Coordinates of C-alpha atoms in Angstrom, one line a residue:
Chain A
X1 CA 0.1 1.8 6.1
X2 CA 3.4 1.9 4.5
X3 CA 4.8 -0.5 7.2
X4 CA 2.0 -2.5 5.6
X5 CA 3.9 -2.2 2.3
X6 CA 7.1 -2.5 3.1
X7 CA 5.8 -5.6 4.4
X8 CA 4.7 -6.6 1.0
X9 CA 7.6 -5.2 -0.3
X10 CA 9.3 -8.1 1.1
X11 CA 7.5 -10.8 -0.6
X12 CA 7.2 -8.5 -4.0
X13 CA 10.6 -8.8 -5.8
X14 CA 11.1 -12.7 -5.4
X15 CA 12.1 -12.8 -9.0
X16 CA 15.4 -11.4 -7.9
X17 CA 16.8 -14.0 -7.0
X18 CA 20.8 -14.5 -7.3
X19 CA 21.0 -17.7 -8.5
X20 CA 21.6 -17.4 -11.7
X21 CA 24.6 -19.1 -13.6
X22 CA 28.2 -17.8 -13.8
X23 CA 29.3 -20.5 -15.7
X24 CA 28.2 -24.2 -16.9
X25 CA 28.6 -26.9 -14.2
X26 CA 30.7 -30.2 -15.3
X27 CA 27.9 -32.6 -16.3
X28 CA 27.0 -34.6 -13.5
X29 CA 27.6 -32.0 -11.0
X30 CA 25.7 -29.7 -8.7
X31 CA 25.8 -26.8 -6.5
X32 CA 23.4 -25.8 -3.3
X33 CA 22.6 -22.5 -3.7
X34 CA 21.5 -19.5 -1.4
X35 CA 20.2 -16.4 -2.1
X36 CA 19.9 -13.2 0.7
X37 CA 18.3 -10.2 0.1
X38 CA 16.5 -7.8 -2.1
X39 CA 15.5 -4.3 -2.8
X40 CA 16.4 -1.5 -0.9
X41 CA 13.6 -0.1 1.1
X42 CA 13.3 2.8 3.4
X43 CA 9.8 2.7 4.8
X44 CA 10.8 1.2 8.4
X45 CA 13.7 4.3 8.2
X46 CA 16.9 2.8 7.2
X47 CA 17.2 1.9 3.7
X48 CA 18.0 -1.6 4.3
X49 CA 17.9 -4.7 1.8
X50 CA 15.0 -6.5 2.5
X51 CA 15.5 -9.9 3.9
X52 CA 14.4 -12.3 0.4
X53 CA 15.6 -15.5 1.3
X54 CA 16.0 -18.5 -1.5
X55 CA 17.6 -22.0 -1.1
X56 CA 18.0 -24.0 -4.0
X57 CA 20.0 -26.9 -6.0
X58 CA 22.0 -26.1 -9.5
X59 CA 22.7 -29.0 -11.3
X60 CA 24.9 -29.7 -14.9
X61 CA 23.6 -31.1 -17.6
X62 CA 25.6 -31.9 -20.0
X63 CA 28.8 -29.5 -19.8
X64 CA 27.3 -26.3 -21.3
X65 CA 23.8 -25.8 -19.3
X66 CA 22.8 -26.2 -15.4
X67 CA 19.1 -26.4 -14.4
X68 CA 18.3 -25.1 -11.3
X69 CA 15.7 -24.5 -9.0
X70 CA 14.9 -22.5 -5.9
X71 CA 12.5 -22.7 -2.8
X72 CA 11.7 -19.1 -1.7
X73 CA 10.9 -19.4 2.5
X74 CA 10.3 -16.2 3.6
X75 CA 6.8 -15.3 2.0
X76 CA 5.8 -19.2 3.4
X77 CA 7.1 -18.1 6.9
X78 CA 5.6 -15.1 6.9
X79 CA 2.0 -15.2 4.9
X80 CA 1.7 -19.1 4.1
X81 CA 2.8 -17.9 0.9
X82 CA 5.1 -20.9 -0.7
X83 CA 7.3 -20.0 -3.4
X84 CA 9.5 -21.9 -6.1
X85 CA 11.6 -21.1 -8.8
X86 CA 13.2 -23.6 -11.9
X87 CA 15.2 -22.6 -14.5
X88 CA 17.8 -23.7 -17.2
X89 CA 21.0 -21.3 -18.1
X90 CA 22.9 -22.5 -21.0
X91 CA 26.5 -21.1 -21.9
X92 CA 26.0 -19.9 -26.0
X93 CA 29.6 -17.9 -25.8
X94 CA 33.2 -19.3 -24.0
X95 CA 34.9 -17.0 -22.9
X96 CA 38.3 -16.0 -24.8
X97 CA 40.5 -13.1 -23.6
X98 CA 38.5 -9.8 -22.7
X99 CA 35.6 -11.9 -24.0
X100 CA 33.0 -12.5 -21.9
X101 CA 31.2 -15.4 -21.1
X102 CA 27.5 -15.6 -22.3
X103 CA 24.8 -17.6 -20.4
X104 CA 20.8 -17.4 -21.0
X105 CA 18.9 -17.8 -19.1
X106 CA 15.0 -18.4 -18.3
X107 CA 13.1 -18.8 -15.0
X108 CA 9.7 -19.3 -14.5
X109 CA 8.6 -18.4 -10.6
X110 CA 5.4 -19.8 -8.8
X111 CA 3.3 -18.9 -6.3
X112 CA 0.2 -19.9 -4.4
X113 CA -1.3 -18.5 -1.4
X114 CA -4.8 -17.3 0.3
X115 CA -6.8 -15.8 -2.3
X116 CA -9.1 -14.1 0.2
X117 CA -12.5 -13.8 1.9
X118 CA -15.1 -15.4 -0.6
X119 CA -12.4 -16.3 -2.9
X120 CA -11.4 -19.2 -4.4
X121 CA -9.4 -21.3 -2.1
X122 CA -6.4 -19.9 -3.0
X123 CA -4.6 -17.6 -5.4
X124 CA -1.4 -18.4 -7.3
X125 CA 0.5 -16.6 -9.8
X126 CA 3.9 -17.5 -12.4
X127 CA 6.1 -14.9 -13.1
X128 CA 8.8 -15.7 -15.6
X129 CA 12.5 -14.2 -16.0
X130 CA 14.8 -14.0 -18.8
X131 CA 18.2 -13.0 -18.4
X132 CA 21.0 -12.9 -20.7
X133 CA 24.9 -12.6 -18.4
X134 CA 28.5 -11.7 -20.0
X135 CA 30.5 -13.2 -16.9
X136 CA 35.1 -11.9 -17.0
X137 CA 36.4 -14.6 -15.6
X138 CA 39.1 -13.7 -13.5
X139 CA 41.2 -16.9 -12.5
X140 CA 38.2 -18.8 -10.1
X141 CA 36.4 -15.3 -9.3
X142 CA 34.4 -13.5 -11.7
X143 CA 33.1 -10.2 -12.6
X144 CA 29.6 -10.1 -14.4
X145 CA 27.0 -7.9 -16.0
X146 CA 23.7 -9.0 -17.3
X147 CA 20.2 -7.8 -18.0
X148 CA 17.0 -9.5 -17.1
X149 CA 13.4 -9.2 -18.4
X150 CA 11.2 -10.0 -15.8
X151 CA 7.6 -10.4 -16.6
X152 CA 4.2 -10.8 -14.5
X153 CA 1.2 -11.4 -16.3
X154 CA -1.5 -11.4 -13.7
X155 CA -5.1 -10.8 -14.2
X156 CA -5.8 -7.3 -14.9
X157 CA -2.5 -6.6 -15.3
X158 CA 0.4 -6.8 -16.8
X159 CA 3.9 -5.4 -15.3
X160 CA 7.4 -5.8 -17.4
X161 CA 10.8 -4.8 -16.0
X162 CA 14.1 -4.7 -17.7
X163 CA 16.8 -4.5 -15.1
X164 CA 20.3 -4.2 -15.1
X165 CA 22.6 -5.9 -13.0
X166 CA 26.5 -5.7 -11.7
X167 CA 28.0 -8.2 -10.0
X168 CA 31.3 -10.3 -8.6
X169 CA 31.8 -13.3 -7.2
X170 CA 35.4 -15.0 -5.4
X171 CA 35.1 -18.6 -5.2
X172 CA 37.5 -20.4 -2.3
X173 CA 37.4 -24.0 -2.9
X174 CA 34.1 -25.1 -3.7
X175 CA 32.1 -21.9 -1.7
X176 CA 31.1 -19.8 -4.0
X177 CA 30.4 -16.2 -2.8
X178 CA 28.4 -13.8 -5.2
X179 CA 27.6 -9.7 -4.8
X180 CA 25.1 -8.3 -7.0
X181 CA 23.5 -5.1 -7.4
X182 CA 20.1 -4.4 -9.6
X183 CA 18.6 -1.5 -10.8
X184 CA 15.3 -3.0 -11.0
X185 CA 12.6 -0.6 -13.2
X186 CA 14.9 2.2 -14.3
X187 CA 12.4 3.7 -16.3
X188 CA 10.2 3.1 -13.7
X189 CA 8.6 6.3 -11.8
X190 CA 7.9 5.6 -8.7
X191 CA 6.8 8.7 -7.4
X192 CA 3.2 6.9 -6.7
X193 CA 4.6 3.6 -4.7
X194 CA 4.1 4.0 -1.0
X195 CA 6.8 1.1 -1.1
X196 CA 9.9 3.6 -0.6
X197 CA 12.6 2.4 -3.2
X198 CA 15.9 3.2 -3.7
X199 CA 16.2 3.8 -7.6
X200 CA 19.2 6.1 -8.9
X201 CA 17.6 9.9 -9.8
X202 CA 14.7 8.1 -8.1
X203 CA 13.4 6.0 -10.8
X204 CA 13.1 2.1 -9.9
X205 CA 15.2 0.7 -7.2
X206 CA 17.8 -0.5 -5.6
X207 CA 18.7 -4.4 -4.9
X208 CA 21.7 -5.7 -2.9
X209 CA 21.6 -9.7 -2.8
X210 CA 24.2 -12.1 -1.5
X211 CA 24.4 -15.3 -3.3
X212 CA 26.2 -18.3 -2.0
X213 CA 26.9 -21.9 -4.0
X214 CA 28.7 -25.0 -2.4
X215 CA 29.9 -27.3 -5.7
X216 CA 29.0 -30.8 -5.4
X217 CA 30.7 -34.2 -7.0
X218 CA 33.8 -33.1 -8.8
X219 CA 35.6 -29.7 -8.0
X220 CA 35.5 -27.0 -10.8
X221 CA 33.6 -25.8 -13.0
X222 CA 34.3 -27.6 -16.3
Chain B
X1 CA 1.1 -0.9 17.0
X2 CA 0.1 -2.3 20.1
X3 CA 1.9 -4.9 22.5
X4 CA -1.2 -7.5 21.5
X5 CA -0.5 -7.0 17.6
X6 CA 3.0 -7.1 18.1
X7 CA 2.3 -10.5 20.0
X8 CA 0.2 -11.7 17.9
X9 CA 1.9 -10.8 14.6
X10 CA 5.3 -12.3 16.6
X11 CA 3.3 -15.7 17.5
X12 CA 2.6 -15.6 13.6
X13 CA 5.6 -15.3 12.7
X14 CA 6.8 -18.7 12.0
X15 CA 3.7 -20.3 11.2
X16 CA 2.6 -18.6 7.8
X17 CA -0.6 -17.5 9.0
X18 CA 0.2 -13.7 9.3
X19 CA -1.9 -11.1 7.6
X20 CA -1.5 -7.2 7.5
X21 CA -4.8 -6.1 8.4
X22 CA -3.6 -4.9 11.6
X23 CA -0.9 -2.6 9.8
X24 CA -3.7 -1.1 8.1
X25 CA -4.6 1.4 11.1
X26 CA -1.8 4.0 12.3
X27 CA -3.9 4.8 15.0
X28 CA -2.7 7.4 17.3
X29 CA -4.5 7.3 20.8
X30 CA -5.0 9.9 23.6
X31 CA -5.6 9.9 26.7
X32 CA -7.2 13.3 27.0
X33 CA -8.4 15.5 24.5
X34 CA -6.7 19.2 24.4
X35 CA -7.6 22.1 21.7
X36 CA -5.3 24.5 21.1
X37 CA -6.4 27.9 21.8
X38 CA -4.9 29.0 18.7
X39 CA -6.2 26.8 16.4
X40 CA -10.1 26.7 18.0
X41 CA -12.2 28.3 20.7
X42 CA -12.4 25.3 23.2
X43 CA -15.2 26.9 24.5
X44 CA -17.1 26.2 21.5
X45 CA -16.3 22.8 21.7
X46 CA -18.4 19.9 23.3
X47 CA -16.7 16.0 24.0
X48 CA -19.4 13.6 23.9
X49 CA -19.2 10.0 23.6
X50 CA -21.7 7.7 22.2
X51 CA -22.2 3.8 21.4
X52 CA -22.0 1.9 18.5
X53 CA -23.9 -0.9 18.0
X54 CA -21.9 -3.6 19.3
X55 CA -21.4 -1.7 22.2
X56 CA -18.0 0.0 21.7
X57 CA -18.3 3.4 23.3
X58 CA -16.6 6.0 20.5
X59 CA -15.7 9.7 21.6
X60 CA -16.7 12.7 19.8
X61 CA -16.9 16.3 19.5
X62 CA -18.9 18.9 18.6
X63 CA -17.8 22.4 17.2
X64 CA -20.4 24.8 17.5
X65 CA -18.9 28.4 15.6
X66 CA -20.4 31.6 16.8
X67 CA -22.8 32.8 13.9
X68 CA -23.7 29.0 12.5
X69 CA -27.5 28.5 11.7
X70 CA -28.9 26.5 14.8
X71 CA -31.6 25.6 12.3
X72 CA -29.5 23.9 9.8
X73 CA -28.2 20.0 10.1
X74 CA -24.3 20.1 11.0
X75 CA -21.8 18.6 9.0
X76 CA -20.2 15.3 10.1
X77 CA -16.8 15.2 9.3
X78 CA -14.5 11.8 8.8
X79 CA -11.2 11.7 9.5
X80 CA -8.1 10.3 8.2
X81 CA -5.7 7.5 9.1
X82 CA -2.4 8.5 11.8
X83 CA -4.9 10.9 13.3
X84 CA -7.6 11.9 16.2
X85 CA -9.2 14.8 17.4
X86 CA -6.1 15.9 18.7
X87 CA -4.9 16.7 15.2
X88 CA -8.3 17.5 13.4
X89 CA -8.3 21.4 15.6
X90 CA -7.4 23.6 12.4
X91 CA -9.9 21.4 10.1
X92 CA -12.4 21.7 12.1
X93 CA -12.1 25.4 12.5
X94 CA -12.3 25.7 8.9
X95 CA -15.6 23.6 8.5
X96 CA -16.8 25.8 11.2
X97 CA -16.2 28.8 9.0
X98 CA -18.4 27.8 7.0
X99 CA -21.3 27.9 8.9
X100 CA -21.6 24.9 10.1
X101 CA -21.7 22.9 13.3
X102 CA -19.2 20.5 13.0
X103 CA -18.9 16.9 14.6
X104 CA -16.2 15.1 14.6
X105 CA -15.9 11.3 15.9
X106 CA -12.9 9.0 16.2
X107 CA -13.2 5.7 15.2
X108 CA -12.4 2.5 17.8
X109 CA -8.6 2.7 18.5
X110 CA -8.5 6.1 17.9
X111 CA -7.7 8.9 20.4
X112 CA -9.5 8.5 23.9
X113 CA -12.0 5.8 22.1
X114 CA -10.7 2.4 23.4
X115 CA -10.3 -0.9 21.6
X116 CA -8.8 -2.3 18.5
X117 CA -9.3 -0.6 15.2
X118 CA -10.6 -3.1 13.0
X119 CA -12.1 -3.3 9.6
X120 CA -15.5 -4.1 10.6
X121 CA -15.4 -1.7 13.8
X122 CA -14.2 1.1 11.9
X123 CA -15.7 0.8 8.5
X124 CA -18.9 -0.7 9.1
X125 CA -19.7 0.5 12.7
X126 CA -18.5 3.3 13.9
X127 CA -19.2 5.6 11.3
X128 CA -23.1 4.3 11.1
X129 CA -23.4 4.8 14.9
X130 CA -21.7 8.3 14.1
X131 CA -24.1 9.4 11.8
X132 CA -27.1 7.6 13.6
X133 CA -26.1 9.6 16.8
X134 CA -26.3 13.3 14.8
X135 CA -29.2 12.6 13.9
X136 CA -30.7 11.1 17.0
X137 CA -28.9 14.6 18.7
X138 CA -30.3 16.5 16.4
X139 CA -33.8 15.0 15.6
X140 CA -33.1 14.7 12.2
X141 CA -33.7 12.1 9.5
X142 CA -29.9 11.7 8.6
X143 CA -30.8 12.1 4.9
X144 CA -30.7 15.8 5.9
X145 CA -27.2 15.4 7.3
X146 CA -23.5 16.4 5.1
X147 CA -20.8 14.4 5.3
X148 CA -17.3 15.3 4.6
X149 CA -14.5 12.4 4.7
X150 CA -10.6 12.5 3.9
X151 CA -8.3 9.6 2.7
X152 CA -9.5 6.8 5.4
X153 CA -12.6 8.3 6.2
X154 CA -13.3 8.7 2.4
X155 CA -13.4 4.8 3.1
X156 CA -15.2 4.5 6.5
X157 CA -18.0 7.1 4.5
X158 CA -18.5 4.9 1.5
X159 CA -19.0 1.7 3.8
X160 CA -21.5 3.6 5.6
X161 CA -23.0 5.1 3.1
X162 CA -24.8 1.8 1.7
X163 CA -26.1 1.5 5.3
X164 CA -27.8 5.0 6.3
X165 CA -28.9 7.8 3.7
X166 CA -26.6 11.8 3.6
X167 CA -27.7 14.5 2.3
X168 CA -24.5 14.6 0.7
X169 CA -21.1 13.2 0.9
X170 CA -17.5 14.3 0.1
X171 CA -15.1 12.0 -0.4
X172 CA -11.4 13.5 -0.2
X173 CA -8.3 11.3 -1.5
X174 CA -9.4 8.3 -1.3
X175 CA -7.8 4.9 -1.3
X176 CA -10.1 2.5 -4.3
X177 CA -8.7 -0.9 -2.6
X178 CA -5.9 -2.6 -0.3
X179 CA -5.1 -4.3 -3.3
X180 CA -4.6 -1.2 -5.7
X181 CA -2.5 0.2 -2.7
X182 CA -0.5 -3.1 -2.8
X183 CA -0.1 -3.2 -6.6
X184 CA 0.7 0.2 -6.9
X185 CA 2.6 0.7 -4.0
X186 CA 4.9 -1.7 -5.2
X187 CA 4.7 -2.2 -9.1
X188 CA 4.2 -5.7 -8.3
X189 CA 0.6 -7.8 -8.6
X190 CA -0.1 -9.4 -5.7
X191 CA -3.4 -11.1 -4.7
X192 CA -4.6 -9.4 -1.7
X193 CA -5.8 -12.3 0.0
X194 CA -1.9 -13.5 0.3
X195 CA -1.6 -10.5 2.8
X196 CA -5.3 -9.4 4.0
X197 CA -8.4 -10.7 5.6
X198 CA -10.2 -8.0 4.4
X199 CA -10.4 -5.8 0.7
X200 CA -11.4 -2.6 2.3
X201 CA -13.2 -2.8 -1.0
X202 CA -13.7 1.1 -0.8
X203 CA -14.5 0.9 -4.6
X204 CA -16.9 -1.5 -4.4
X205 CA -18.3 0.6 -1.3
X206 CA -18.5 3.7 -3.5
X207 CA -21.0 2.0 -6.0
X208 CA -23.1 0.9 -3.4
X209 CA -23.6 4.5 -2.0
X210 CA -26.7 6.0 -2.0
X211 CA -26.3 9.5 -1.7
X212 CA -24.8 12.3 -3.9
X213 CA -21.5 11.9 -4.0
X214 CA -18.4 14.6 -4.9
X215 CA -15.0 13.4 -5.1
X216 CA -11.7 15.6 -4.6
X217 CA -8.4 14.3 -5.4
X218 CA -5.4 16.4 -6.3
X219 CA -3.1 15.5 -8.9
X220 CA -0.2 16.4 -6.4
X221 CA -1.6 13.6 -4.2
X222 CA 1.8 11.0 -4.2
X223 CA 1.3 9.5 -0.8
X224 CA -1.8 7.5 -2.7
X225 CA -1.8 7.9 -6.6
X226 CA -4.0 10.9 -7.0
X227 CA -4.2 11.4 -10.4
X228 CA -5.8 8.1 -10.8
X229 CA -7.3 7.0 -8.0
X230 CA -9.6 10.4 -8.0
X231 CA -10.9 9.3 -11.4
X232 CA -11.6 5.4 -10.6
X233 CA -13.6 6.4 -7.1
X234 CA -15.6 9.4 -9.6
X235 CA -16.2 6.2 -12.1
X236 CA -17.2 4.0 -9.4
X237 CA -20.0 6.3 -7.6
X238 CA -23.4 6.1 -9.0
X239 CA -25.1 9.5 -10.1
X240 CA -25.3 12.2 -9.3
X241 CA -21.4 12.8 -8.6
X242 CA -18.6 15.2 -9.7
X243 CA -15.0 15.2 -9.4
X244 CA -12.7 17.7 -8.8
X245 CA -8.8 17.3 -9.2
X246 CA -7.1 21.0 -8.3
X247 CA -4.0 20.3 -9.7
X248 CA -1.9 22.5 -6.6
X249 CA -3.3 19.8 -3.8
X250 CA -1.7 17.2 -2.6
X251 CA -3.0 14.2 0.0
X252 CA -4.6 15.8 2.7
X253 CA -3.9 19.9 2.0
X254 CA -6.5 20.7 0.0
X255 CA -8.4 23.6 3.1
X256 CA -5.0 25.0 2.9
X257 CA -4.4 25.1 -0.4
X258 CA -7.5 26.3 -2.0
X259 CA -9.7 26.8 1.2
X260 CA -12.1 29.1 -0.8
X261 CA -12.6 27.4 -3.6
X262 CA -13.2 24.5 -1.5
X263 CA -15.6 25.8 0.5
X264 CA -17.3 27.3 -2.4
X265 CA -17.2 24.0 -4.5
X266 CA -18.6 22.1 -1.3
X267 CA -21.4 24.5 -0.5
X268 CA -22.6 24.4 -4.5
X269 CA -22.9 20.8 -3.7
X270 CA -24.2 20.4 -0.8
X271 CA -26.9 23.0 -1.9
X272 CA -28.0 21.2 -4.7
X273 CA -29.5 18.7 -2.0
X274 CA -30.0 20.8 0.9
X275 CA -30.2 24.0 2.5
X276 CA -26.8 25.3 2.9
X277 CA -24.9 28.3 4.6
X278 CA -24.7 31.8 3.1

C-alpha cells in the first residue's frame, strides 16, 4: 500500500513546478523550459526526489512580464493523466543594489483523467498557484527566495499550502540552470500521510527540483 | 509484487493506461504453513482448504483451544494486508483464549492459497465462501456465526457482509476508501479513478452491512488516520453499532495493548446477539 502512494505521490505535487520567472524576458523573446523533480519521498527506502517532469515555453511580453506555460508528461505516461500549466509573472520591483527583484506571479494547473468505474467519463481538476519572488541578481546568476500559495479546491475539499522556497540559478550563455528547494506545508502535520515526506521537524516536506531554460531570439534578459 | 504485475505494470508504462490496483495487495505467500510451538499448540490446529465460488481453492485453518464450547459457533477471524497464517499464530492464540474456536482463511494470493489477489476475489469472494464454509462445517445458519476483521479484512468483512448475515462483526482499523487513503495520504485531492479501477468503497460497504456492527480504532493508529477514520466507518454503519477508540492502540496492536478489555468489550457485544463464552 504505501508503494501505492508513493506512486500517487508522484503525480500529487505537480504544482511545484520550477518554472517560474527570475526575471522579465526582452519583449519578443522566449525561453524552453524544463522542470525535474519534486518532493522528497522515502516510501520505496531512499528518500529520493520524485521524478515530476514539466516541459514548457516562457515567452516576453512586453519587457516587464513573461507568460508561460507547461506540459506535465509524467502523470500522462504513467496514468493517462495529462497535465498543463499557464501562467503570467510580471516584474513590480527592479532590482537596485541589495534590492531584490520582485516578480508575481499566478498559475493556474489543469488536469483531466479517468474519473472511475460508473463515473463520468472522466475527472479533471484546476489547481491554481500564486507566488510572489525577490530574485539578488548576481552578475548573469541569481540567488532567489519566494513564497507561493498554492491552492486546490476540489469537491469536498479544500487544501491550501503556503510554501517557502530557496533557490539559485548560473546562466552560461543562453542555458539557464536553476536549484530550488521547497518546504511545501510547513505547518502541515503529516503524521497521518502514508506518503513518507521529508518536512524539517517533520512537518510538510521536502522538494528538490532542477529547472533548466534555453533563451530564444535575442540574448539576455532585458 | 509478482513477475506478471511487474510485466504488466512495465508494458503499461508508456502507454498511460496504468492503474494501482495491483499495489493495493502486499500479499505475502507461503509455500507451507508452520506454527510456532511457542506461539500455538499445532496440535490444535487443523489446515483445510475450501472453494470459493468461482472456483479458486482458498486455505484455511482451524484453531480448536482446549476448554472451548464445542456447542457454540466459532469465531471467523479476517486478516490484514502484508500477512497470512504464517503471521496470524499469536492472534489467533488470543481469540482462542477466549473460548472460541477460531478459523482463520487467507484470501486468493495469500499464503499457500494460489492466484492473484484481486478486488473482486478478495473482497467479494473469498470472504463469502469463508463464511459460507463455517457454516456449512459447522451446520449453522451463518447468522449465528462472529466475525472479527482487522485493517484489510475490516474491508473484505464489510463487502461481505451485504452478501451473507453475522451474528456479529468487528471491524478493527479500518481503511473508509482508496480515495481517502489517497487524499490523506498525501494532502493532495486526487480523483481515484486517475489511479484505480476499483474504490474499495469500504464506506459504502459498511452501510450496506446487515449485521451488528462494532468498530475499534485507536487514536495512536498513524499508519491509516485513526482518529478519524474510526469515527467515519462508526457513522457509516447502520444500527446497532458502537465505537471504541482506546487512546494507547495503535494500527494493528490493540490484543497486545488492552487484550482484556478487548476481550471483555468483544464478548459484551457479541453477547448482546448471541450466546458467548464465560
Amino acid at each position: 500500500m504505501t508503494r501505492m502512494l508513493a506512486a500517487l505521490a508522484a503525480l500529487a505535487l505537480v504544482g511545484c513546478s520550477a518554472t517560474r520567472s527570475l526575471e522579465p524576458l526582452e519583449k519578443g523573446t522566449g525561453a524552453v523550459t524544463a522542470s525535474f523533480g519534486g518532493p522528497i519521498n522515502a516510501n520505496l527506502g531512499a528518500a529520493i526526489p520524485l521524478p515530476i517532469t514539466s516541459v514548457g515555453y516562457m515567452h516576453g511580453l512586453d519587457g516587464k512580464t513573461n507568460l508561460y506555460g507547461a506540459f506535465y508528461p509524467t502523470g500522462l505516461i504513467f496514468f493517462g493523466v495529462p497535465g498543463i500549466d499557464v501562467g503570467v509573472s510580471r516584474e513590480v520591483l527592479e532590482p537596485q543594489g541589495a534590492r531584490p527583484r520582485i516578480m508575481l506571479d499566478g498559475v493556474v494547473y489543469a488536469f483531466a483523467g479517468n474519473a472511475g468505474p460508473g463515473k463520468p467519463p472522466f475527472a479533471g481538476r484546476m489547481w491554481f498557484d500564486a507566488a510572489s519572488t525577490f530574485v539578488w541578481p548576481i552578475g548573469e546568476h541569481a540567488l532567489f527566495t519566494s513564497v507561493d500559495l498554492f491552492l486546490q479546491p476540489g469537491p469536498g475539499e479544500f487544501n491550501a499550502y503556503l510554501n517557502p522556497h530557496v533557490g539559485g540559478r548560473a546562466r552560461l550563455g543562453r542555458v539557464g540552470l536553476q536549484l530550488e528547494y521547497t518546504w511545501w506545508g510547513p505547518w502541515v502535520d503529516t503524521q497521518y500521510m502514508q506518503a513518507e515526506w521529508r518536512g524539517p521537524g517533520g512537518y510538510g516536506g521536502s522538494t528538490v527540483q532542477l529547472g533548466l531554460d534555453i533563451q530564444i531570439g535575442k540574448k539576455g534578459d532585458r | 509484487m509478482s513477475r506478471i504485475a511487474s510485466l504488466t505494470a512495465l508494458l503499461a508504462l508508456g502507454t498511460g493506461c496504468m492503474t494501482l490496483d495491483f499495489m493495493v495487495f502486499s500479499a505475502p505467500t507461503a509455500d507451507s504453513y508452520d506454527p510456532d510451538p511457542e506461539q500455538i499448540d499445532p496440535n490444535l490446529l487443523d489446515f483445510v482448504t475450501f472453494e470459493a465460488s468461482d472456483g479458486q481453492v482458498l486455505h484455511g485453518a482451524w484453531y480448536r483451544p482446549e476448554g472451548a464450547d464445542a456447542g457454540r459457533p466459532p469465531i471467523i477471524y479476517f486478516h490484514g494486508n502484508s500477512s497470512n497464517l504464517n503471521d496470524l499464530w499469536p492472534r489467533i492464540a488470543y481469540y482462542g483464549t477466549w473460548g472460541y474456536d477460531v478459523f482463520a482463511f487467507d484470501y486468493r494470493g495469500f499464503g499457500m492459497s494460489e492466484g492473484p489477489a484481486t478486488f473482486v476475489g478478495v473482497f467479494e469472494t473469498d470472504g463469502l465462501a469463508a463464511v459460507e464454509y463455517v457454516a456449512s462445517e459447522t451446520n449453522r445458519d451463518p447468522s449465528e456465526i462472529p466475525w472479527m476483521a482487522l485493517s484489510m479484512g475490516s474491508g473484505v468483512a464489510a463487502h461481505t457482509n451485504d452478501e451473507i448475515d453475522a451474528q456479529a462483526v468487528i471491524l478493527q482499523a479500518m481503511f473508509p476508501s482508496t480515495n481517502l487513503l489517497a487524499d490523506d495520504g498525501t494532502g493532495n485531492d486526487l480523483p481515484t479513478g486517475w489511479f484505480f479501477n476499483d474504490e474499495y468503497d469500504n464506506l459504502e460497504a459498511t452501510s450496506n452491512m446487515t449485521s451488528p456492527v462494532f468498530v475499534m480504532h485507536g487514536m495512536l493508529d498513524d499508519y491509516i488516520n485513526g482518529p478519524e477514520y474510526g469515527p467515519m466507518v462508526y457513522d457509516a454503519a447502520p444500527e446497532p453499532k458502537e465505537l471504541w477508540q482506546p487512546d494507547d492502540v495503535a494500527h494493528a496492536d490493540l490484543f497486545e495493548v488492552r487484550p482484556d478489555e478487548f476481550r471483555t468489550r468483544s464478548l459484551e457485544w457479541y453477547g448482546q446477539f448471541g450466546s458467548v463464552p464465560q
